[in-house]
Amino acid sequence: MTAMRIVVKLGTSVLTMGTPSLNRQRMLEIVQQIARAHQEGHEVILVTSGAVAAGRERLGFPELGRSLPHKQMFSAVGQSRLMQLYNELFDIFQIVVAQVLLTRDDLSDRRRHLNARDTIATLLEHRIIPIINENDTTATHEIRVGDNDNLSALVAALVEADLLIMLTDQPGLFTADPRTHADAQLIGEVAKIDDSTWAVASGTNSDLGTGGMTTKLQAAQLAGRSGVMTVISGGSLPDVITRLLTGEQLGTRFPASTTHLESRKRWLMMEKPRGTVYVDDGAAKKLLTGGASLLPVGIVRIAREFERGAVVSVIAPSGRSIAHGLTNYDSSDLRKICGVKSPQIVDILGYSYGDAVIHRNNMVVLT
């Protein structure tokens, strides 16, 4: 079995089984499946709801309003409780987990986007399972993603996952709401999300969570456009994660509409460069003919100010723009390391974001 990078999203309804409280047995069953995938070599990222439900439970289910401050209070109380439960459950399998709380700004601001990506990548590199939730405690309306369905898709795109598994209280997407239509049929695969798909997804909201089937379709569409396949399936199905990873057809599949590389390079072509990097003839030839990364030794000078993670234009000695790429260093750092060999970066800056100024996977060559 080929090792994959997988994002698993758990909705509140899965964790509570439709009750007001978190169901410990259900959580253990899911953790056991994630642990098995982890032990088989897969990289697993868990995006979990349940903090608000855990907070309500911890406070004795008080009858309070549904305002954002009340929700944030429940989340503040419940987030630590939720992580305590996950820590205890993953400890059974000797797996270390890490809490990562995100807001929309963490994923849309380029510098914070890179920091979030690098943090998650480092956790995975050290075989630590990131457990991600939205930072509901302090996030305002403007910086909230709003639901963990779309958050899971944004995370899947961020880490270039191979698969997004969204577990819910329904076995998948049906031709009608199965709770009110006895003749509703499960849809095995949706090749393209169109108006008819949106129509069948409407009106299937969960009682406890913020996301219904419509937000799951939004997430599947976002993930697909980023090169990630999505499966929506039932969290109560026995060994659902294990069975999906062995190729069993469960729930509703949404194939990716592009590849990670095509998605990234299309974005690089469309994004307006924030700065300019001038390179020598040797570097230009390597970029144009060898598919190489751009190293600092081949850089002659920098124009304009830009931050780490910005799209920059690479200019050959002829004056022609030969590539667009994401820079690992800001303009201030680049001016200090122009023309030096990569091993010298850490000596000059005191830190390093890697040997390449622009990695070949984050570059599109203009021909």
PDB file of C-alpha atoms in Angstrom, residues 69-362:
ATOM      1  CA  PRO A  69     -19.623  35.095  22.770  1.00  0.00           C
ATOM      2  CA  HIS A  70     -21.436  32.136  24.338  1.00  0.00           C
ATOM      3  CA  LYS A  71     -20.129  29.818  21.641  1.00  0.00           C
ATOM      4  CA  GLN A  72     -16.612  31.148  22.174  1.00  0.00           C
ATOM      5  CA  MET A  73     -16.966  30.588  25.911  1.00  0.00           C
ATOM      6  CA  PHE A  74     -17.997  26.958  25.375  1.00  0.00           C
ATOM      7  CA  SER A  75     -15.137  26.533  22.909  1.00  0.00           C
ATOM      8  CA  ALA A  76     -12.597  27.983  25.363  1.00  0.00           C
ATOM      9  CA  VAL A  77     -13.728  25.565  28.064  1.00  0.00           C
ATOM     10  CA  GLY A  78     -14.111  22.610  25.727  1.00  0.00           C
ATOM     11  CA  GLN A  79     -10.982  22.843  23.578  1.00  0.00           C
ATOM     12  CA  SER A  80      -8.627  21.805  26.368  1.00  0.00           C
ATOM     13  CA  ARG A  81     -11.040  19.040  27.401  1.00  0.00           C
ATOM     14  CA  LEU A  82     -11.256  17.778  23.828  1.00  0.00           C
ATOM     15  CA  MET A  83      -7.466  17.699  23.489  1.00  0.00           C
ATOM     16  CA  GLN A  84      -7.156  15.944  26.846  1.00  0.00           C
ATOM     17  CA  LEU A  85      -9.427  13.188  25.546  1.00  0.00           C
ATOM     18  CA  TYR A  86      -7.475  12.870  22.292  1.00  0.00           C
ATOM     19  CA  ASN A  87      -4.178  12.780  24.177  1.00  0.00           C
ATOM     20  CA  GLU A  88      -5.439   9.994  26.425  1.00  0.00           C
ATOM     21  CA  LEU A  89      -6.794   7.973  23.497  1.00  0.00           C
ATOM     22  CA  PHE A  90      -3.714   8.318  21.264  1.00  0.00           C
ATOM     23  CA  ASP A  91      -1.478   7.510  24.253  1.00  0.00           C
ATOM     24  CA  ILE A  92      -3.005   4.021  24.188  1.00  0.00           C
ATOM     25  CA  PHE A  93      -1.264   3.536  20.829  1.00  0.00           C
ATOM     26  CA  GLN A  94       1.904   5.417  21.850  1.00  0.00           C
ATOM     27  CA  ILE A  95       1.258   8.189  19.352  1.00  0.00           C
ATOM     28  CA  VAL A  96       2.071  11.828  20.104  1.00  0.00           C
ATOM     29  CA  VAL A  97      -0.443  14.447  18.987  1.00  0.00           C
ATOM     30  CA  ALA A  98      -0.207  18.234  18.721  1.00  0.00           C
ATOM     31  CA  GLN A  99      -2.898  20.891  18.900  1.00  0.00           C
ATOM     32  CA  VAL A 100      -3.011  23.418  16.044  1.00  0.00           C
ATOM     33  CA  LEU A 101      -5.604  26.216  16.178  1.00  0.00           C
ATOM     34  CA  LEU A 102      -6.110  28.181  12.960  1.00  0.00           C
ATOM     35  CA  THR A 103      -8.072  31.162  11.665  1.00  0.00           C
ATOM     36  CA  ARG A 104      -8.721  32.266   8.087  1.00  0.00           C
ATOM     37  CA  ASP A 105      -5.856  34.773   8.366  1.00  0.00           C
ATOM     38  CA  ASP A 106      -3.453  31.917   9.079  1.00  0.00           C
ATOM     39  CA  LEU A 107      -4.383  30.438   5.706  1.00  0.00           C
ATOM     40  CA  SER A 108      -4.851  33.572   3.578  1.00  0.00           C
ATOM     41  CA  ASP A 109      -1.925  35.730   4.746  1.00  0.00           C
ATOM     42  CA  ARG A 110       1.001  34.386   2.737  1.00  0.00           C
ATOM     43  CA  ARG A 111       3.612  34.563   5.503  1.00  0.00           C
ATOM     44  CA  ARG A 112       1.340  32.958   8.094  1.00  0.00           C
ATOM     45  CA  HIS A 113       0.238  30.439   5.483  1.00  0.00           C
ATOM     46  CA  LEU A 114       3.844  29.361   5.048  1.00  0.00           C
ATOM     47  CA  ASN A 115       4.416  29.192   8.790  1.00  0.00           C
ATOM     48  CA  ALA A 116       1.310  27.031   9.262  1.00  0.00           C
ATOM     49  CA  ARG A 117       2.370  24.761   6.407  1.00  0.00           C
ATOM     50  CA  ASP A 118       5.920  24.425   7.721  1.00  0.00           C
ATOM     51  CA  THR A 119       4.726  23.691  11.260  1.00  0.00           C
ATOM     52  CA  ILE A 120       2.363  20.945  10.105  1.00  0.00           C
ATOM     53  CA  ALA A 121       5.020  19.500   7.784  1.00  0.00           C
ATOM     54  CA  THR A 122       7.538  19.395  10.644  1.00  0.00           C
ATOM     55  CA  LEU A 123       5.037  17.636  12.916  1.00  0.00           C
ATOM     56  CA  LEU A 124       4.396  15.018  10.233  1.00  0.00           C
ATOM     57  CA  GLU A 125       8.122  14.604   9.628  1.00  0.00           C
ATOM     58  CA  HIS A 126       8.516  13.692  13.304  1.00  0.00           C
ATOM     59  CA  ARG A 127       5.543  11.299  13.164  1.00  0.00           C
ATOM     60  CA  ILE A 128       3.342  13.552  15.297  1.00  0.00           C
ATOM     61  CA  ILE A 129      -0.345  13.748  14.382  1.00  0.00           C
ATOM     62  CA  PRO A 130      -1.604  17.356  14.114  1.00  0.00           C
ATOM     63  CA  ILE A 131      -5.088  17.841  15.566  1.00  0.00           C
ATOM     64  CA  ILE A 132      -6.568  20.966  14.017  1.00  0.00           C
ATOM     65  CA  ASN A 133      -9.558  23.079  14.949  1.00  0.00           C
ATOM     66  CA  GLU A 134     -10.596  26.633  14.222  1.00  0.00           C
ATOM     67  CA  ASN A 135      -9.553  29.107  16.900  1.00  0.00           C
ATOM     68  CA  ASP A 136     -13.157  29.827  17.894  1.00  0.00           C
ATOM     69  CA  THR A 137     -12.183  31.447  21.191  1.00  0.00           C
ATOM     70  CA  THR A 138     -10.824  34.700  19.752  1.00  0.00           C
ATOM     71  CA  ALA A 139     -11.707  34.591  16.043  1.00  0.00           C
ATOM     72  CA  THR A 140     -14.073  37.359  14.928  1.00  0.00           C
ATOM     73  CA  HIS A 141     -16.525  37.059  12.057  1.00  0.00           C
ATOM     74  CA  GLU A 142     -14.036  38.568   9.618  1.00  0.00           C
ATOM     75  CA  ILE A 143     -11.284  36.027  10.297  1.00  0.00           C
ATOM     76  CA  ARG A 144     -13.381  32.908  10.921  1.00  0.00           C
ATOM     77  CA  VAL A 145     -13.538  30.155   8.340  1.00  0.00           C
ATOM     78  CA  GLY A 146     -16.941  29.439   9.863  1.00  0.00           C
ATOM     79  CA  ASP A 147     -17.071  25.660   9.688  1.00  0.00           C
ATOM     80  CA  ASN A 148     -14.630  22.789   9.923  1.00  0.00           C
ATOM     81  CA  ASP A 149     -15.725  21.338   6.582  1.00  0.00           C
ATOM     82  CA  ASN A 150     -14.157  24.232   4.686  1.00  0.00           C
ATOM     83  CA  LEU A 151     -11.307  24.369   7.197  1.00  0.00           C
ATOM     84  CA  SER A 152     -10.472  20.739   6.427  1.00  0.00           C
ATOM     85  CA  ALA A 153     -10.396  21.511   2.687  1.00  0.00           C
ATOM     86  CA  LEU A 154      -8.148  24.530   3.253  1.00  0.00           C
ATOM     87  CA  VAL A 155      -5.817  22.382   5.359  1.00  0.00           C
ATOM     88  CA  ALA A 156      -5.833  19.631   2.707  1.00  0.00           C
ATOM     89  CA  ALA A 157      -4.862  22.211   0.086  1.00  0.00           C
ATOM     90  CA  LEU A 158      -2.253  23.739   2.404  1.00  0.00           C
ATOM     91  CA  VAL A 159      -0.419  20.438   2.949  1.00  0.00           C
ATOM     92  CA  GLU A 160      -1.151  19.048  -0.547  1.00  0.00           C
ATOM     93  CA  ALA A 161      -2.931  16.002   0.850  1.00  0.00           C
ATOM     94  CA  ASP A 162      -3.710  12.988  -1.293  1.00  0.00           C
ATOM     95  CA  LEU A 163      -7.114  12.425   0.282  1.00  0.00           C
ATOM     96  CA  LEU A 164      -9.673  14.281   2.393  1.00  0.00           C
ATOM     97  CA  ILE A 165     -12.028  12.008   4.348  1.00  0.00           C
ATOM     98  CA  MET A 166     -15.041  13.831   5.761  1.00  0.00           C
ATOM     99  CA  LEU A 167     -16.951  11.718   8.274  1.00  0.00           C
ATOM    100  CA  THR A 168     -20.513  12.721   9.058  1.00  0.00           C
ATOM    101  CA  ASP A 169     -23.771  11.317  10.436  1.00  0.00           C
ATOM    102  CA  GLN A 170     -24.853  10.246   6.935  1.00  0.00           C
ATOM    103  CA  PRO A 171     -23.270   7.520   4.748  1.00  0.00           C
ATOM    104  CA  GLY A 172     -22.644  10.056   1.984  1.00  0.00           C
ATOM    105  CA  LEU A 173     -24.499  12.277  -0.479  1.00  0.00           C
ATOM    106  CA  PHE A 174     -27.964  11.025  -1.416  1.00  0.00           C
ATOM    107  CA  THR A 175     -30.370  11.888  -4.218  1.00  0.00           C
ATOM    108  CA  ALA A 176     -32.626  13.319  -1.473  1.00  0.00           C
ATOM    109  CA  ASP A 177     -32.514  13.687   2.309  1.00  0.00           C
ATOM    110  CA  PRO A 178     -32.642  10.055   3.536  1.00  0.00           C
ATOM    111  CA  ARG A 179     -34.129  11.169   6.848  1.00  0.00           C
ATOM    112  CA  THR A 180     -37.299  12.331   5.097  1.00  0.00           C
ATOM    113  CA  HIS A 181     -37.254  10.389   1.798  1.00  0.00           C
ATOM    114  CA  ALA A 182     -37.324   6.602   2.072  1.00  0.00           C
ATOM    115  CA  ASP A 183     -36.468   6.199  -1.625  1.00  0.00           C
ATOM    116  CA  ALA A 184     -33.272   8.305  -1.433  1.00  0.00           C
ATOM    117  CA  GLN A 185     -30.291   6.637  -3.132  1.00  0.00           C
ATOM    118  CA  LEU A 186     -26.634   6.989  -2.185  1.00  0.00           C
ATOM    119  CA  ILE A 187     -24.551   8.668  -4.900  1.00  0.00           C
ATOM    120  CA  GLY A 188     -21.300   6.735  -5.290  1.00  0.00           C
ATOM    121  CA  GLU A 189     -19.291   9.355  -7.190  1.00  0.00           C
ATOM    122  CA  VAL A 190     -19.693  12.953  -8.269  1.00  0.00           C
ATOM    123  CA  ALA A 191     -17.401  13.646 -11.215  1.00  0.00           C
ATOM    124  CA  LYS A 192     -18.358  17.327 -11.312  1.00  0.00           C
ATOM    125  CA  ILE A 193     -20.228  19.450  -8.791  1.00  0.00           C
ATOM    126  CA  ASP A 194     -22.995  21.270 -10.684  1.00  0.00           C
ATOM    127  CA  ASP A 195     -26.405  22.826 -10.001  1.00  0.00           C
ATOM    128  CA  SER A 196     -28.072  19.443  -9.613  1.00  0.00           C
ATOM    129  CA  THR A 197     -25.496  18.445  -6.991  1.00  0.00           C
ATOM    130  CA  TRP A 198     -26.117  21.611  -4.988  1.00  0.00           C
ATOM    131  CA  ALA A 199     -29.855  20.983  -5.216  1.00  0.00           C
ATOM    132  CA  VAL A 200     -29.704  17.521  -3.635  1.00  0.00           C
ATOM    133  CA  ALA A 201     -27.339  18.768  -0.922  1.00  0.00           C
ATOM    134  CA  SER A 202     -29.666  21.461   0.403  1.00  0.00           C
ATOM    135  CA  GLY A 203     -31.668  21.016   3.582  1.00  0.00           C
ATOM    136  CA  THR A 204     -29.521  18.341   5.264  1.00  0.00           C
ATOM    137  CA  ASN A 205     -28.102  20.272   8.203  1.00  0.00           C
ATOM    138  CA  SER A 206     -26.836  18.661  11.393  1.00  0.00           C
ATOM    139  CA  ASP A 207     -28.394  19.652  14.703  1.00  0.00           C
ATOM    140  CA  LEU A 208     -25.168  20.074  16.701  1.00  0.00           C
ATOM    141  CA  GLY A 209     -22.566  21.221  14.189  1.00  0.00           C
ATOM    142  CA  THR A 210     -22.248  24.264  11.933  1.00  0.00           C
ATOM    143  CA  GLY A 211     -21.870  22.316   8.705  1.00  0.00           C
ATOM    144  CA  GLY A 212     -24.507  20.477   6.685  1.00  0.00           C
ATOM    145  CA  MET A 213     -24.109  18.726   3.338  1.00  0.00           C
ATOM    146  CA  THR A 214     -23.879  22.061   1.506  1.00  0.00           C
ATOM    147  CA  THR A 215     -20.701  23.049   3.340  1.00  0.00           C
ATOM    148  CA  LYS A 216     -19.301  19.585   2.652  1.00  0.00           C
ATOM    149  CA  LEU A 217     -19.879  20.134  -1.063  1.00  0.00           C
ATOM    150  CA  GLN A 218     -18.148  23.507  -0.812  1.00  0.00           C
ATOM    151  CA  ALA A 219     -15.221  21.769   0.859  1.00  0.00           C
ATOM    152  CA  ALA A 220     -15.108  18.974  -1.733  1.00  0.00           C
ATOM    153  CA  GLN A 221     -15.123  21.544  -4.538  1.00  0.00           C
ATOM    154  CA  LEU A 222     -12.329  23.569  -2.929  1.00  0.00           C
ATOM    155  CA  ALA A 223     -10.258  20.449  -2.296  1.00  0.00           C
ATOM    156  CA  GLY A 224     -10.813  19.167  -5.836  1.00  0.00           C
ATOM    157  CA  ARG A 225      -9.636  22.435  -7.363  1.00  0.00           C
ATOM    158  CA  SER A 226      -6.488  22.101  -5.262  1.00  0.00           C
ATOM    159  CA  GLY A 227      -5.734  18.558  -6.439  1.00  0.00           C
ATOM    160  CA  VAL A 228      -7.221  16.670  -3.471  1.00  0.00           C
ATOM    161  CA  MET A 229      -9.743  13.840  -3.789  1.00  0.00           C
ATOM    162  CA  THR A 230     -12.559  13.918  -1.211  1.00  0.00           C
ATOM    163  CA  VAL A 231     -14.724  11.163   0.245  1.00  0.00           C
ATOM    164  CA  ILE A 232     -17.821  11.948   2.312  1.00  0.00           C
ATOM    165  CA  SER A 233     -18.814   8.911   4.341  1.00  0.00           C
ATOM    166  CA  GLY A 234     -20.535   7.803   7.519  1.00  0.00           C
ATOM    167  CA  GLY A 235     -18.556   8.045  10.727  1.00  0.00           C
ATOM    168  CA  SER A 236     -20.550   5.200  12.255  1.00  0.00           C
ATOM    169  CA  LEU A 237     -19.574   2.663   9.586  1.00  0.00           C
ATOM    170  CA  PRO A 238     -17.304  -0.022  11.113  1.00  0.00           C
ATOM    171  CA  ASP A 239     -13.619   0.606  10.290  1.00  0.00           C
ATOM    172  CA  VAL A 240     -14.616   3.240   7.738  1.00  0.00           C
ATOM    173  CA  ILE A 241     -11.172   4.900   7.549  1.00  0.00           C
ATOM    174  CA  THR A 242      -9.336   1.582   7.298  1.00  0.00           C
ATOM    175  CA  ARG A 243     -11.671   0.342   4.578  1.00  0.00           C
ATOM    176  CA  LEU A 244     -11.411   3.555   2.571  1.00  0.00           C
ATOM    177  CA  LEU A 245      -7.617   3.362   2.649  1.00  0.00           C
ATOM    178  CA  THR A 246      -7.731  -0.187   1.254  1.00  0.00           C
ATOM    179  CA  GLY A 247      -9.760   1.078  -1.701  1.00  0.00           C
ATOM    180  CA  GLU A 248     -13.239  -0.010  -0.658  1.00  0.00           C
ATOM    181  CA  GLN A 249     -15.993   2.086  -2.222  1.00  0.00           C
ATOM    182  CA  LEU A 250     -17.807   3.723   0.685  1.00  0.00           C
ATOM    183  CA  GLY A 251     -19.781   6.942   0.753  1.00  0.00           C
ATOM    184  CA  THR A 252     -19.507   9.505  -2.037  1.00  0.00           C
ATOM    185  CA  ARG A 253     -16.244  10.176  -3.870  1.00  0.00           C
ATOM    186  CA  PHE A 254     -15.301  13.515  -5.409  1.00  0.00           C
ATOM    187  CA  PRO A 255     -12.244  13.074  -7.678  1.00  0.00           C
ATOM    188  CA  ALA A 256      -9.754  15.934  -7.875  1.00  0.00           C
ATOM    189  CA  SER A 257     -10.279  18.178 -10.890  1.00  0.00           C
ATOM    190  CA  THR A 258      -6.553  18.907 -11.226  1.00  0.00           C
ATOM    191  CA  THR A 259      -3.203  17.912  -9.746  1.00  0.00           C
ATOM    192  CA  HIS A 260      -1.356  19.663  -6.929  1.00  0.00           C
ATOM    193  CA  LEU A 261       1.350  20.783  -9.348  1.00  0.00           C
ATOM    194  CA  GLU A 262      -1.065  22.085 -11.996  1.00  0.00           C
ATOM    195  CA  SER A 263      -3.077  23.957  -9.356  1.00  0.00           C
ATOM    196  CA  ARG A 264       0.032  25.585  -7.899  1.00  0.00           C
ATOM    197  CA  LYS A 265       1.525  26.531 -11.250  1.00  0.00           C
ATOM    198  CA  ARG A 266      -1.769  27.929 -12.560  1.00  0.00           C
ATOM    199  CA  TRP A 267      -1.905  30.173  -9.489  1.00  0.00           C
ATOM    200  CA  LEU A 268       1.719  31.238 -10.004  1.00  0.00           C
ATOM    201  CA  MET A 269       0.957  32.239 -13.591  1.00  0.00           C
ATOM    202  CA  MET A 270      -2.017  34.356 -12.519  1.00  0.00           C
ATOM    203  CA  GLU A 271      -0.519  36.011  -9.438  1.00  0.00           C
ATOM    204  CA  LYS A 272       1.084  39.422  -9.956  1.00  0.00           C
ATOM    205  CA  PRO A 273       4.787  39.335  -8.930  1.00  0.00           C
ATOM    206  CA  ARG A 274       5.595  41.373  -5.822  1.00  0.00           C
ATOM    207  CA  GLY A 275       9.294  41.666  -6.596  1.00  0.00           C
ATOM    208  CA  THR A 276      12.083  40.863  -9.037  1.00  0.00           C
ATOM    209  CA  VAL A 277      15.096  38.580  -8.753  1.00  0.00           C
ATOM    210  CA  TYR A 278      17.894  39.014 -11.309  1.00  0.00           C
ATOM    211  CA  VAL A 279      20.019  35.935 -12.002  1.00  0.00           C
ATOM    212  CA  ASP A 280      23.265  35.212 -13.828  1.00  0.00           C
ATOM    213  CA  ASP A 281      23.555  33.297 -17.091  1.00  0.00           C
ATOM    214  CA  GLY A 282      24.388  29.982 -15.416  1.00  0.00           C
ATOM    215  CA  ALA A 283      21.322  30.075 -13.194  1.00  0.00           C
ATOM    216  CA  ALA A 284      19.106  31.126 -16.106  1.00  0.00           C
ATOM    217  CA  LYS A 285      20.257  28.172 -18.218  1.00  0.00           C
ATOM    218  CA  LYS A 286      19.674  25.701 -15.371  1.00  0.00           C
ATOM    219  CA  LEU A 287      16.166  27.009 -14.789  1.00  0.00           C
ATOM    220  CA  LEU A 288      15.266  26.922 -18.487  1.00  0.00           C
ATOM    221  CA  THR A 289      16.776  23.555 -19.374  1.00  0.00           C
ATOM    222  CA  GLY A 290      17.321  21.512 -16.248  1.00  0.00           C
ATOM    223  CA  GLY A 291      14.239  22.015 -14.110  1.00  0.00           C
ATOM    224  CA  ALA A 292      16.480  23.199 -11.277  1.00  0.00           C
ATOM    225  CA  SER A 293      15.680  25.151  -8.139  1.00  0.00           C
ATOM    226  CA  LEU A 294      17.023  28.684  -7.860  1.00  0.00           C
ATOM    227  CA  LEU A 295      19.926  28.844  -5.399  1.00  0.00           C
ATOM    228  CA  PRO A 296      21.302  32.074  -3.896  1.00  0.00           C
ATOM    229  CA  VAL A 297      24.655  31.588  -5.627  1.00  0.00           C
ATOM    230  CA  GLY A 298      23.016  32.373  -8.983  1.00  0.00           C
ATOM    231  CA  ILE A 299      21.304  35.595  -7.881  1.00  0.00           C
ATOM    232  CA  VAL A 300      22.844  38.911  -8.922  1.00  0.00           C
ATOM    233  CA  ARG A 301      20.498  41.465  -7.351  1.00  0.00           C
ATOM    234  CA  ILE A 302      17.004  42.083  -5.980  1.00  0.00           C
ATOM    235  CA  ALA A 303      14.457  44.756  -6.924  1.00  0.00           C
ATOM    236  CA  ARG A 304      11.517  45.985  -4.784  1.00  0.00           C
ATOM    237  CA  GLU A 305      10.530  44.938  -1.295  1.00  0.00           C
ATOM    238  CA  PHE A 306       8.652  41.699  -0.654  1.00  0.00           C
ATOM    239  CA  GLU A 307       7.984  39.210   2.110  1.00  0.00           C
ATOM    240  CA  ARG A 308       8.825  35.534   2.364  1.00  0.00           C
ATOM    241  CA  GLY A 309       6.292  33.538   0.368  1.00  0.00           C
ATOM    242  CA  ALA A 310       5.687  36.280  -2.194  1.00  0.00           C
ATOM    243  CA  VAL A 311       5.524  35.541  -5.907  1.00  0.00           C
ATOM    244  CA  VAL A 312       8.560  37.040  -7.637  1.00  0.00           C
ATOM    245  CA  SER A 313       9.646  37.336 -11.246  1.00  0.00           C
ATOM    246  CA  VAL A 314      13.008  35.838 -12.222  1.00  0.00           C
ATOM    247  CA  ILE A 315      14.891  37.906 -14.817  1.00  0.00           C
ATOM    248  CA  ALA A 316      17.676  36.547 -17.037  1.00  0.00           C
ATOM    249  CA  PRO A 317      20.715  38.652 -18.126  1.00  0.00           C
ATOM    250  CA  SER A 318      18.869  39.295 -21.409  1.00  0.00           C
ATOM    251  CA  GLY A 319      16.216  41.197 -19.455  1.00  0.00           C
ATOM    252  CA  ARG A 320      13.530  38.598 -20.168  1.00  0.00           C
ATOM    253  CA  SER A 321      11.331  37.240 -17.390  1.00  0.00           C
ATOM    254  CA  ILE A 322      11.972  33.494 -17.435  1.00  0.00           C
ATOM    255  CA  ALA A 323      10.050  32.287 -14.373  1.00  0.00           C
ATOM    256  CA  HIS A 324       7.618  33.092 -11.586  1.00  0.00           C
ATOM    257  CA  GLY A 325       8.079  31.480  -8.212  1.00  0.00           C
ATOM    258  CA  LEU A 326       7.454  31.576  -4.476  1.00  0.00           C
ATOM    259  CA  THR A 327      10.453  32.879  -2.593  1.00  0.00           C
ATOM    260  CA  ASN A 328      11.567  31.219   0.628  1.00  0.00           C
ATOM    261  CA  TYR A 329      13.298  34.434   1.745  1.00  0.00           C
ATOM    262  CA  ASP A 330      12.179  38.053   1.941  1.00  0.00           C
ATOM    263  CA  SER A 331      13.930  40.830   0.029  1.00  0.00           C
ATOM    264  CA  SER A 332      15.993  41.925   3.028  1.00  0.00           C
ATOM    265  CA  ASP A 333      17.387  38.431   3.567  1.00  0.00           C
ATOM    266  CA  LEU A 334      18.000  37.894  -0.145  1.00  0.00           C
ATOM    267  CA  ARG A 335      20.142  41.002  -0.420  1.00  0.00           C
ATOM    268  CA  LYS A 336      22.384  39.530   2.280  1.00  0.00           C
ATOM    269  CA  ILE A 337      22.768  36.116   0.622  1.00  0.00           C
ATOM    270  CA  CYS A 338      22.957  37.086  -3.070  1.00  0.00           C
ATOM    271  CA  GLY A 339      25.771  35.164  -4.733  1.00  0.00           C
ATOM    272  CA  VAL A 340      26.623  32.958  -1.755  1.00  0.00           C
ATOM    273  CA  LYS A 341      26.565  29.179  -1.585  1.00  0.00           C
ATOM    274  CA  SER A 342      23.633  27.597   0.221  1.00  0.00           C
ATOM    275  CA  PRO A 343      25.620  26.189   3.183  1.00  0.00           C
ATOM    276  CA  GLN A 344      26.579  29.784   4.068  1.00  0.00           C
ATOM    277  CA  ILE A 345      22.960  30.935   4.523  1.00  0.00           C
ATOM    278  CA  VAL A 346      22.689  30.001   8.182  1.00  0.00           C
ATOM    279  CA  ASP A 347      26.072  31.606   8.943  1.00  0.00           C
ATOM    280  CA  ILE A 348      24.970  34.896   7.397  1.00  0.00           C
ATOM    281  CA  LEU A 349      21.334  35.051   8.555  1.00  0.00           C
ATOM    282  CA  GLY A 350      21.497  32.933  11.692  1.00  0.00           C
ATOM    283  CA  TYR A 351      18.732  30.688  10.315  1.00  0.00           C
ATOM    284  CA  SER A 352      17.756  28.975   7.082  1.00  0.00           C
ATOM    285  CA  TYR A 353      14.508  28.226   5.276  1.00  0.00           C
ATOM    286  CA  GLY A 354      16.278  25.776   2.999  1.00  0.00           C
ATOM    287  CA  ASP A 355      19.012  25.709   0.366  1.00  0.00           C
ATOM    288  CA  ALA A 356      16.792  27.035  -2.429  1.00  0.00           C
ATOM    289  CA  VAL A 357      15.536  30.580  -2.751  1.00  0.00           C
ATOM    290  CA  ILE A 358      12.797  29.221  -5.034  1.00  0.00           C
ATOM    291  CA  HIS A 359      12.194  25.473  -5.080  1.00  0.00           C
ATOM    292  CA  ARG A 360      11.469  23.997  -8.506  1.00  0.00           C
ATOM    293  CA  ASN A 361       8.081  22.726  -7.260  1.00  0.00           C
ATOM    294  CA  ASN A 362       7.107  26.314  -6.461  1.00  0.00           C
TER     295      ASN A 362
END
